mmCIF file of C-alpha atoms in Angstrom:
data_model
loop_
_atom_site.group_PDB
_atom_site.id
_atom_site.type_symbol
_atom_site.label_atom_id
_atom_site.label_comp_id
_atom_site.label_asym_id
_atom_site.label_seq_id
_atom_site.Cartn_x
_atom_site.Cartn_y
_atom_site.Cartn_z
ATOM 1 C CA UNK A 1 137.279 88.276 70.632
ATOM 2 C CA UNK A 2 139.804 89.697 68.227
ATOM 3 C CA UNK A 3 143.102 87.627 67.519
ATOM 4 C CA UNK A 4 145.161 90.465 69.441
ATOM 5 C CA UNK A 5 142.997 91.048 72.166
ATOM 6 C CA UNK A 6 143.000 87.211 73.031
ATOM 7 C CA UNK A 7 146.680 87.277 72.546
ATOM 8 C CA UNK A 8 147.380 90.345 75.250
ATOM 9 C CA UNK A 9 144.289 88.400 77.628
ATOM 10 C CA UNK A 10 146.764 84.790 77.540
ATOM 11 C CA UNK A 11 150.150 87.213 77.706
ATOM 12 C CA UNK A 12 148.333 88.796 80.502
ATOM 13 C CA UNK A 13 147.671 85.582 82.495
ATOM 14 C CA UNK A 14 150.730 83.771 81.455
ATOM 15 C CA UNK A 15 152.745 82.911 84.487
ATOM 16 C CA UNK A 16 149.918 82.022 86.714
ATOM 17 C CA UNK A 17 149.996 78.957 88.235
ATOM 18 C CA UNK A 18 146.975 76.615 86.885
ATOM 19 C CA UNK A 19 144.860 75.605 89.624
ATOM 20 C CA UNK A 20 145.929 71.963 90.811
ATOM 21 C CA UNK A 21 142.655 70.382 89.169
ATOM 22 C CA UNK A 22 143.825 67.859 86.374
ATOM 23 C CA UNK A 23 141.650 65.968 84.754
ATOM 24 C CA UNK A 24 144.070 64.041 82.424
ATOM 25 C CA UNK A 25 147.123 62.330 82.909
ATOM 26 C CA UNK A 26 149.574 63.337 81.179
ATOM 27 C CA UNK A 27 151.247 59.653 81.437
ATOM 28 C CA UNK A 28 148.873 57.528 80.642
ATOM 29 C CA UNK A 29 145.915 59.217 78.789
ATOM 30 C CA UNK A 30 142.622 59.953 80.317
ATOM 31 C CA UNK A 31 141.733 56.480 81.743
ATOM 32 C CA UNK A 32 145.201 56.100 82.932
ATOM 33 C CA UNK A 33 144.373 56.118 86.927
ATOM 34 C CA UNK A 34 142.486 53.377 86.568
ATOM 35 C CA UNK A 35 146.238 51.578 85.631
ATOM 36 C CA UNK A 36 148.155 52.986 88.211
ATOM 37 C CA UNK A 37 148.955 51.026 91.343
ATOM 38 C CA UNK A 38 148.062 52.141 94.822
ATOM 39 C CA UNK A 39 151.847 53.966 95.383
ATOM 40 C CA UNK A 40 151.624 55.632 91.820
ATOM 41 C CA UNK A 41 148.128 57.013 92.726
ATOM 42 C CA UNK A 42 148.941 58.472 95.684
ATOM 43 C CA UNK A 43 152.303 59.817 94.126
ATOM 44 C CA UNK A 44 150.037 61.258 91.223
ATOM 45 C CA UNK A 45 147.683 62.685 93.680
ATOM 46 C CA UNK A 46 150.336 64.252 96.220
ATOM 47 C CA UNK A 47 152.063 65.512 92.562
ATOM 48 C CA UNK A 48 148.369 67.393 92.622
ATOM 49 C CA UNK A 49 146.743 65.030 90.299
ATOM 50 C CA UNK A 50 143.327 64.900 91.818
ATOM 51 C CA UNK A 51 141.727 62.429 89.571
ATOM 52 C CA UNK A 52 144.710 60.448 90.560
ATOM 53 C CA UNK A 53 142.854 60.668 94.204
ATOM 54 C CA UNK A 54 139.222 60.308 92.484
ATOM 55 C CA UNK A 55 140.840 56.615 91.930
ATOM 56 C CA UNK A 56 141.326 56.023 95.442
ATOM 57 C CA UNK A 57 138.629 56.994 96.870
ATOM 58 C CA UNK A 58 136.929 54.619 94.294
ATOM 59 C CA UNK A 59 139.358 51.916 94.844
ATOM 60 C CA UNK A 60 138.981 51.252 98.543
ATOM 61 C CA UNK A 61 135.416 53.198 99.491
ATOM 62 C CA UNK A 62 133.462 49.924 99.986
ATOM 63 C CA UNK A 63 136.457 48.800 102.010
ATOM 64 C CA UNK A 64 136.835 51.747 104.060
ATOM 65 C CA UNK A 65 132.797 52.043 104.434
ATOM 66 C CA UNK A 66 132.556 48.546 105.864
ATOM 67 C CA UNK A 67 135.175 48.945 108.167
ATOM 68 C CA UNK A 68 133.368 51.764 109.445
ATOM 69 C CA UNK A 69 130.350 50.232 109.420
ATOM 70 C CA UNK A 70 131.563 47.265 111.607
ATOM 71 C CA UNK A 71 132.037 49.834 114.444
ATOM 72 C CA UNK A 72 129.835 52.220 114.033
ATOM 73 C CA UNK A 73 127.019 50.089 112.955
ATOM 74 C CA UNK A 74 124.541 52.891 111.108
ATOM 75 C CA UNK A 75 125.035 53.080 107.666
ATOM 76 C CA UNK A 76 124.446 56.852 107.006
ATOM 77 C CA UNK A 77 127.410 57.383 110.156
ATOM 78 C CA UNK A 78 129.581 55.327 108.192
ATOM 79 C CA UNK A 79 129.357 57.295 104.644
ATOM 80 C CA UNK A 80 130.277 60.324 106.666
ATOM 81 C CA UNK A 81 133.032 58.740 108.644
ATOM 82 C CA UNK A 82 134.099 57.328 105.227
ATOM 83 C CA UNK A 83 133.991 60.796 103.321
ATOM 84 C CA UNK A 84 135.837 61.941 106.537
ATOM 85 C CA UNK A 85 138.243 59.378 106.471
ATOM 86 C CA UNK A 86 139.125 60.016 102.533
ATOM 87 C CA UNK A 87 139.345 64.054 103.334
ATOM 88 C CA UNK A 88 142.223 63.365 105.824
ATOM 89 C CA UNK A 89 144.065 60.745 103.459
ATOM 90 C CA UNK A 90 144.365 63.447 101.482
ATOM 91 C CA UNK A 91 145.559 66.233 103.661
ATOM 92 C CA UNK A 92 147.906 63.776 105.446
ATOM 93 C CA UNK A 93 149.340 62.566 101.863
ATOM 94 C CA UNK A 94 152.499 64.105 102.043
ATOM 95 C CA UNK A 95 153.259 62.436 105.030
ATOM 96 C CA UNK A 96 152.741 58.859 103.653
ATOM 97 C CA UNK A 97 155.667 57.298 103.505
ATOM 98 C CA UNK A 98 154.972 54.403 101.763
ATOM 99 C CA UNK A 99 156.197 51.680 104.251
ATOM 100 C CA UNK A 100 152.541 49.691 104.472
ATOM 101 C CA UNK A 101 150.072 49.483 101.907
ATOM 102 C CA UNK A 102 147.980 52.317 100.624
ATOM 103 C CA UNK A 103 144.484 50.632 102.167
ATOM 104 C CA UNK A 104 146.157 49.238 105.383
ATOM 105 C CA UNK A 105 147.100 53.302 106.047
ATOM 106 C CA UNK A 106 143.432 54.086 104.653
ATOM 107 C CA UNK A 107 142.058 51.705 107.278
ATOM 108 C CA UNK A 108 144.014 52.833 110.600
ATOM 109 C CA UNK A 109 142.967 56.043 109.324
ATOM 110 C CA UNK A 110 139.221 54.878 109.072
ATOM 111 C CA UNK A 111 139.431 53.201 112.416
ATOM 112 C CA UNK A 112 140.444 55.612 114.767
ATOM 113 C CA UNK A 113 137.937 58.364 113.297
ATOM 114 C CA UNK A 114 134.806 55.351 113.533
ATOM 115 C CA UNK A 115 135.908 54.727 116.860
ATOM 116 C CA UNK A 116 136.169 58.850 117.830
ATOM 117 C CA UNK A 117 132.453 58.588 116.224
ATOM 118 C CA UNK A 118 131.516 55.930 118.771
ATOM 119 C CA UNK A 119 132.331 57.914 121.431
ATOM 120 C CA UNK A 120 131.250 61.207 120.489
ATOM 121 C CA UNK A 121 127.760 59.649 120.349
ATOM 122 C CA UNK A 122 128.150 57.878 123.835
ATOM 123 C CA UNK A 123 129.414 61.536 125.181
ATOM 124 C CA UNK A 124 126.699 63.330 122.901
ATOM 125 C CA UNK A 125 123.672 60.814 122.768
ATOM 126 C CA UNK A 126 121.596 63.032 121.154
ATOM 127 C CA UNK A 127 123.269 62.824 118.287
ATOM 128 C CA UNK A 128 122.673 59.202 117.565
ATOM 129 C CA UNK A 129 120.351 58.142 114.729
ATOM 130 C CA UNK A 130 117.466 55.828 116.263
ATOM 131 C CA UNK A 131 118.609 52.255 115.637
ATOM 132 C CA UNK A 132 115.745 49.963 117.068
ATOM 133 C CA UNK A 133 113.806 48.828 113.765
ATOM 134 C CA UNK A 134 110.533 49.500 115.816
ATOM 135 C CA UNK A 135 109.320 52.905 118.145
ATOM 136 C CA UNK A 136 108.237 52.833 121.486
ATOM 137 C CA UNK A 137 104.582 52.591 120.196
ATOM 138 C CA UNK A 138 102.671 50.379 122.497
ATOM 139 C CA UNK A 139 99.513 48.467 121.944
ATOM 140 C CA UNK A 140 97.256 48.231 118.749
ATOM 141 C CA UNK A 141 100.092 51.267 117.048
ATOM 142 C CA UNK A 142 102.948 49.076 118.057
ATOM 143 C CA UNK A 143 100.945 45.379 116.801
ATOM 144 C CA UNK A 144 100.352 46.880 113.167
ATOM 145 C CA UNK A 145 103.536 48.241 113.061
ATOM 146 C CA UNK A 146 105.388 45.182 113.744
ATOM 147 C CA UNK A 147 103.469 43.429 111.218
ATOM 148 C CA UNK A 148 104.328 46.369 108.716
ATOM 149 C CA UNK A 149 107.931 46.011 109.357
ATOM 150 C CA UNK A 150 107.135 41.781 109.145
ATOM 151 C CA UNK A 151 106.155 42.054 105.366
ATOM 152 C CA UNK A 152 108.898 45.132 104.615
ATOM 153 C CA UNK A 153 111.297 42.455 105.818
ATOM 154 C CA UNK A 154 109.378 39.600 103.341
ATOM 155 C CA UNK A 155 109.367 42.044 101.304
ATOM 156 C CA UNK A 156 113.235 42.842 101.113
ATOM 157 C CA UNK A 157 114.143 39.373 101.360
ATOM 158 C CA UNK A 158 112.371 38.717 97.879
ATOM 159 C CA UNK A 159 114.907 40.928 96.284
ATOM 160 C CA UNK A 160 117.704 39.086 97.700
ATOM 161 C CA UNK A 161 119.598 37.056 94.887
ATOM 162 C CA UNK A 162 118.656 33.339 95.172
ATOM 163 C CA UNK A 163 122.184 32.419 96.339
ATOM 164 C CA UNK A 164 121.866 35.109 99.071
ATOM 165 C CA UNK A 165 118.587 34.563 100.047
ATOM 166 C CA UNK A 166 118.801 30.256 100.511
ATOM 167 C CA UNK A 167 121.090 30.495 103.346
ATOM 168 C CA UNK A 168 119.731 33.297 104.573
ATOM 169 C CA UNK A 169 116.403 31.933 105.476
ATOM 170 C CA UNK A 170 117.664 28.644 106.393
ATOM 171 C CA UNK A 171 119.675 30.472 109.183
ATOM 172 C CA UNK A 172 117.493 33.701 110.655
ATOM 173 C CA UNK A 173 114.069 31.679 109.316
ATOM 174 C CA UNK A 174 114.981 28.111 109.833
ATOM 175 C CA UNK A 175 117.606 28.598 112.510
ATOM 176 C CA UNK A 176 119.739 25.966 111.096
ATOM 177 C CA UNK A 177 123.661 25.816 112.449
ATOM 178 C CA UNK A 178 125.806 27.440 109.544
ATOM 179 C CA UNK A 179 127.592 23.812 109.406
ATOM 180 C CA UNK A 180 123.744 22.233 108.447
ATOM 181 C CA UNK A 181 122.932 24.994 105.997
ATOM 182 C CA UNK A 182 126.430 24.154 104.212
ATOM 183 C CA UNK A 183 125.329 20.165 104.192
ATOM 184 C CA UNK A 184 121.952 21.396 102.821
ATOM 185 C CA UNK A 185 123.499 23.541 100.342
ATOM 186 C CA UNK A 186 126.319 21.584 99.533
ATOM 187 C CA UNK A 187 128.381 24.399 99.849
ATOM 188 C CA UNK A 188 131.632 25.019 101.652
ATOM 189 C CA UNK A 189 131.437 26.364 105.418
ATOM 190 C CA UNK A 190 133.018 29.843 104.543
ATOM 191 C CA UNK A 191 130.960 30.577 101.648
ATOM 192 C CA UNK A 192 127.570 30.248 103.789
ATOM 193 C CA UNK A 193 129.319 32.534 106.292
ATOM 194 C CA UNK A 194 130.222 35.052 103.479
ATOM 195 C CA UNK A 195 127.069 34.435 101.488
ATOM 196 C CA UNK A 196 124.829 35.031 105.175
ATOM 197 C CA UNK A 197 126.762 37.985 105.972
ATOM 198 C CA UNK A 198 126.642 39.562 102.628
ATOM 199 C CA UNK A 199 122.708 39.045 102.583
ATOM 200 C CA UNK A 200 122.208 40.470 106.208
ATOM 201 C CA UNK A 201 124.089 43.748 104.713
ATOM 202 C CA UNK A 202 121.903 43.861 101.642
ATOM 203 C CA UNK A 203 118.705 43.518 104.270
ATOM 204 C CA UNK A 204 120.196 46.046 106.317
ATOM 205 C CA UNK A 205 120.342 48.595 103.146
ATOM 206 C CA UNK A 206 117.132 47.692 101.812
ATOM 207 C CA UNK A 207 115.392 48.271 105.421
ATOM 208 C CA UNK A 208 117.708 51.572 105.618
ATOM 209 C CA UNK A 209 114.417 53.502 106.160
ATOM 210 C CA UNK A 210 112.882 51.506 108.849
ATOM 211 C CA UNK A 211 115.907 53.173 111.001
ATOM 212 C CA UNK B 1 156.979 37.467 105.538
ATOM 213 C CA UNK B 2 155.296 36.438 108.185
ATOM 214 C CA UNK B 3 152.221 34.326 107.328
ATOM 215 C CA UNK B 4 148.759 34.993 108.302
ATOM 216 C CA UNK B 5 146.808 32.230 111.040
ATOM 217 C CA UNK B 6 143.569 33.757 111.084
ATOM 218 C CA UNK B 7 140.835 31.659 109.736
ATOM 219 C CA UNK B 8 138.384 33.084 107.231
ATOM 220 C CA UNK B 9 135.866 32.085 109.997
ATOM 221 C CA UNK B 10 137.298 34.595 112.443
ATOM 222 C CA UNK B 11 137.750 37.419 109.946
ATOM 223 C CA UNK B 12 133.886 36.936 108.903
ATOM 224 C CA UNK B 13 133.253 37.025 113.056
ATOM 225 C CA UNK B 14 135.227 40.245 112.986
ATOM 226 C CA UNK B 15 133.242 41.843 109.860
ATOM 227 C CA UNK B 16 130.185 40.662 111.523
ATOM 228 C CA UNK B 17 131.352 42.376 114.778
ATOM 229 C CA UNK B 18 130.718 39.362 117.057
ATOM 230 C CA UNK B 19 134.986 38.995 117.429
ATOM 231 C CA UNK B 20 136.808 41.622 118.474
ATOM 232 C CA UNK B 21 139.949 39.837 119.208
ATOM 233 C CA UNK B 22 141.619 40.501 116.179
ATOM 234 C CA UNK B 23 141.375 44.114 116.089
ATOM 235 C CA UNK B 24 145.167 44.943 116.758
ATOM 236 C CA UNK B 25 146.171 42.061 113.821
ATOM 237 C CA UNK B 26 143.488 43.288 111.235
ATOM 238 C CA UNK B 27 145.365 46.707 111.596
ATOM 239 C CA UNK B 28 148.600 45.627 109.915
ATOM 240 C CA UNK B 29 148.039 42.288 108.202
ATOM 241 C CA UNK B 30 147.080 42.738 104.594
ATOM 242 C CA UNK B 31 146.388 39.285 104.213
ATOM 243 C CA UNK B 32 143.280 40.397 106.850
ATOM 244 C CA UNK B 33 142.285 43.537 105.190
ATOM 245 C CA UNK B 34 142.334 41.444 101.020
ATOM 246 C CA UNK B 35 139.443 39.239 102.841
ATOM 247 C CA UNK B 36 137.857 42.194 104.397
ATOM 248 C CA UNK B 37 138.017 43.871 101.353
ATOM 249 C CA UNK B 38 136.577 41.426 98.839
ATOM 250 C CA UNK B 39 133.731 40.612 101.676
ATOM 251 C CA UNK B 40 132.859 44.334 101.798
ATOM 252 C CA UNK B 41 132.938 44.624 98.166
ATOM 253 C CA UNK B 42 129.465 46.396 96.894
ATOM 254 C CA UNK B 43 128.604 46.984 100.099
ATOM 255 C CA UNK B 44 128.330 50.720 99.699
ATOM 256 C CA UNK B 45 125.650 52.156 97.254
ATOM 257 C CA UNK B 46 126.933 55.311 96.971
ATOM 258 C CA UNK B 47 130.029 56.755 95.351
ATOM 259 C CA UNK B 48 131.856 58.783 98.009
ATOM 260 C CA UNK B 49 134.589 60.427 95.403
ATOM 261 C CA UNK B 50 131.955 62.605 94.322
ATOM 262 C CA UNK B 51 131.413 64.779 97.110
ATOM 263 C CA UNK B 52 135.055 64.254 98.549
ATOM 264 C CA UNK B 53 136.182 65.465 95.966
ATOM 265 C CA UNK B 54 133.783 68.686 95.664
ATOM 266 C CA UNK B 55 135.314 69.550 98.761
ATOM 267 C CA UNK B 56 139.002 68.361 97.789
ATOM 268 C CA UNK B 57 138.575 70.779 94.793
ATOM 269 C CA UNK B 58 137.098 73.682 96.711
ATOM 270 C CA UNK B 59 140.088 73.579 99.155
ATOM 271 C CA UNK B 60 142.805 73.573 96.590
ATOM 272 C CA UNK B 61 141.126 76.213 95.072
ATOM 273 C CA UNK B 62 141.119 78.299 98.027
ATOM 274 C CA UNK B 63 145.142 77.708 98.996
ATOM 275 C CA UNK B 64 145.861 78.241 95.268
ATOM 276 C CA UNK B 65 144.469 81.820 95.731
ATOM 277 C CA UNK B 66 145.712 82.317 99.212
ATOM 278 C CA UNK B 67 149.047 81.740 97.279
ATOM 279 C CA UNK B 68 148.786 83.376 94.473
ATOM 280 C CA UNK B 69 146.535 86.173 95.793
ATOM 281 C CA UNK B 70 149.143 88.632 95.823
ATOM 282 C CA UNK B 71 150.152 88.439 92.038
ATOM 283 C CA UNK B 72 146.198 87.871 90.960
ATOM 284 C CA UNK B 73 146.235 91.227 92.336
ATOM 285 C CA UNK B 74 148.673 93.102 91.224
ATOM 286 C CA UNK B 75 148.093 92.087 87.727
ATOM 287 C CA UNK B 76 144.267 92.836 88.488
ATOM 288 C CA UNK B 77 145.712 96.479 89.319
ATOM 289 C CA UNK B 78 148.187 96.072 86.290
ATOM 290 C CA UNK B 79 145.314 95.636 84.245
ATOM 291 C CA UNK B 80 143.422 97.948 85.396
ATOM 292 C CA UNK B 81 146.069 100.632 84.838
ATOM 293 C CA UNK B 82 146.953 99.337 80.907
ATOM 294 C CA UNK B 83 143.448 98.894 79.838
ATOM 295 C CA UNK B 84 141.708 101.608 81.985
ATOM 296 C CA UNK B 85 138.252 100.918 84.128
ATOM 297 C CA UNK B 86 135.957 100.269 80.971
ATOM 298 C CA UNK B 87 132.786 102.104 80.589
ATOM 299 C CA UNK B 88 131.003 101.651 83.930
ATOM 300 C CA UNK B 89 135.176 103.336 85.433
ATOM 301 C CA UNK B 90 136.204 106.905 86.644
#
């Protein structure tokens, strides 16, 4: 395009509002979000910084996932919850006031729509995904499927980290008491809780298809 | 400030949804929810900004030109009358 032509084309759309996409800021450079506190991200983002918002989401999505999760208890109804959830953070950002931290708003928010879930699927049970590991096969079907599922659960529990997978067994395999496994271990109470619970989560994802 | 008497073994009940109890507390004590958080940490293996913000975008998007529709248009018809249809015009 000629110099004068492209000067009459940017005269022509000077005035017009850019679209509220930014994928800079203009503060703090282009991995400046990443600095920003929780208040200064949502004051980017309601300013109509949306990478500012990109941050969030990134911030507090395993957060706001597992808080799902706990209620709704299927993981692919939680990322949807979740991506729900962050959709109305961000049309109700104008109205957050700032008087309780960014992820304790993020998880009231989270909570009531996981808990609407819950009962949408009691009211609407077709919905639901099916969440017994095994079908209603009976006999010889049902046998060789149990022992399929049996060595996709060996399976999975091979992948596990060692740290994850030692208490793990010694509790769901073993059937220890969480206070024997931490004696066994050597390790404190807490952290076999934590390390028991993170493995049954990293089962549950692994086993995702079984569902 | 007032301080926190949960135990870390109730919080882990509540993650694990065998304790309810704490429901109502969990909902305003950040003390709660910095546990939570660091316990669900990695839990999730996809990233959820992505297609949030797909739709984010596409919304904004669509209000900028319900806003601005108008004055798209009458520059459109601006145009149209300074630089004339173009080949395919009448």
């Amino acid at each position: 395009m000629d110099p004068a032509a492209a000067n009459k084309f940017s005269e022509f759309f000077e005035g017009i509002p850019r679209y509220r996409v930014a994928f800079a800021c203009p503060k703090k450079g282009l991995d400046g979000v990443q600095n920003y506190d929780d208040f200064e991200l949502v004051a980017a983002a309601t300013a109509g910084e949306l990478e500012a918002f990109g941050e969030l989401i990134r911030r507090h999505q395993d957060f706001v996932y597992g808080s799902v999760l706990r209620v709704v208890k299927n993981p692919t109804l939680a990322e949807d919850v979740s991506q729900d959830c962050f959709l109305r953070a961000y049309r109700a950002l104008p109205d957050f006031r700032g008087d309780s931290q960014v992820r304790s708003w993020l998880y009231r928010i989270a909570h009531n729509l996981a808990v609407n879930a819950v009962t949408r699927r009691r009211e609407y049970p077709t919905d639901t995904m099916p969440e017994t590991l095994v079908s209603s096969a009976s006999g010889p079907a049902r046998s060789a499927e149990i022992n399929e599922l049996a060595t996709a659960i060996g399976k999975a529990i091979e992948t596990l980290p060692e740290d994850l997978k030692q208490p793990l067994v010694l509790r769901e395999l073993q059937h220890m008491t969480y206070e024997d496994i931490a004696a066994e271990l050597d390790l404190p109470l807490n952290t076999v809780r934590t390390r028991i619970f993170r493995a049954r989560r990293a089962l549950q994802t692994h086993m995702k298809d079984w569902q | 400030m007032t301080v926190c008497a949960i135990t870390d073994i109730q919080r882990i009940d509540f993650a694990e949804g065998v304790d309810d109890s704490i429901d109502e507390h969990v909902m305003t004590c950040d003390e709660c929810q910095a546990f939570l958080a660091e316990l669900w940490q990695g839990q999730l293996q996809t990233d959820l900004s992505e297609p949030v913000m797909r739709v984010v975008g596409l919304e904004e998007f669509v209000i900028a030109v319900i806003k601005e529709g108008g004055g798209i248009l009458a520059r459109i018809g601006k145009a149209l009358r300074v630089y004339g249809m173009g080949d395919g015009g009448t």
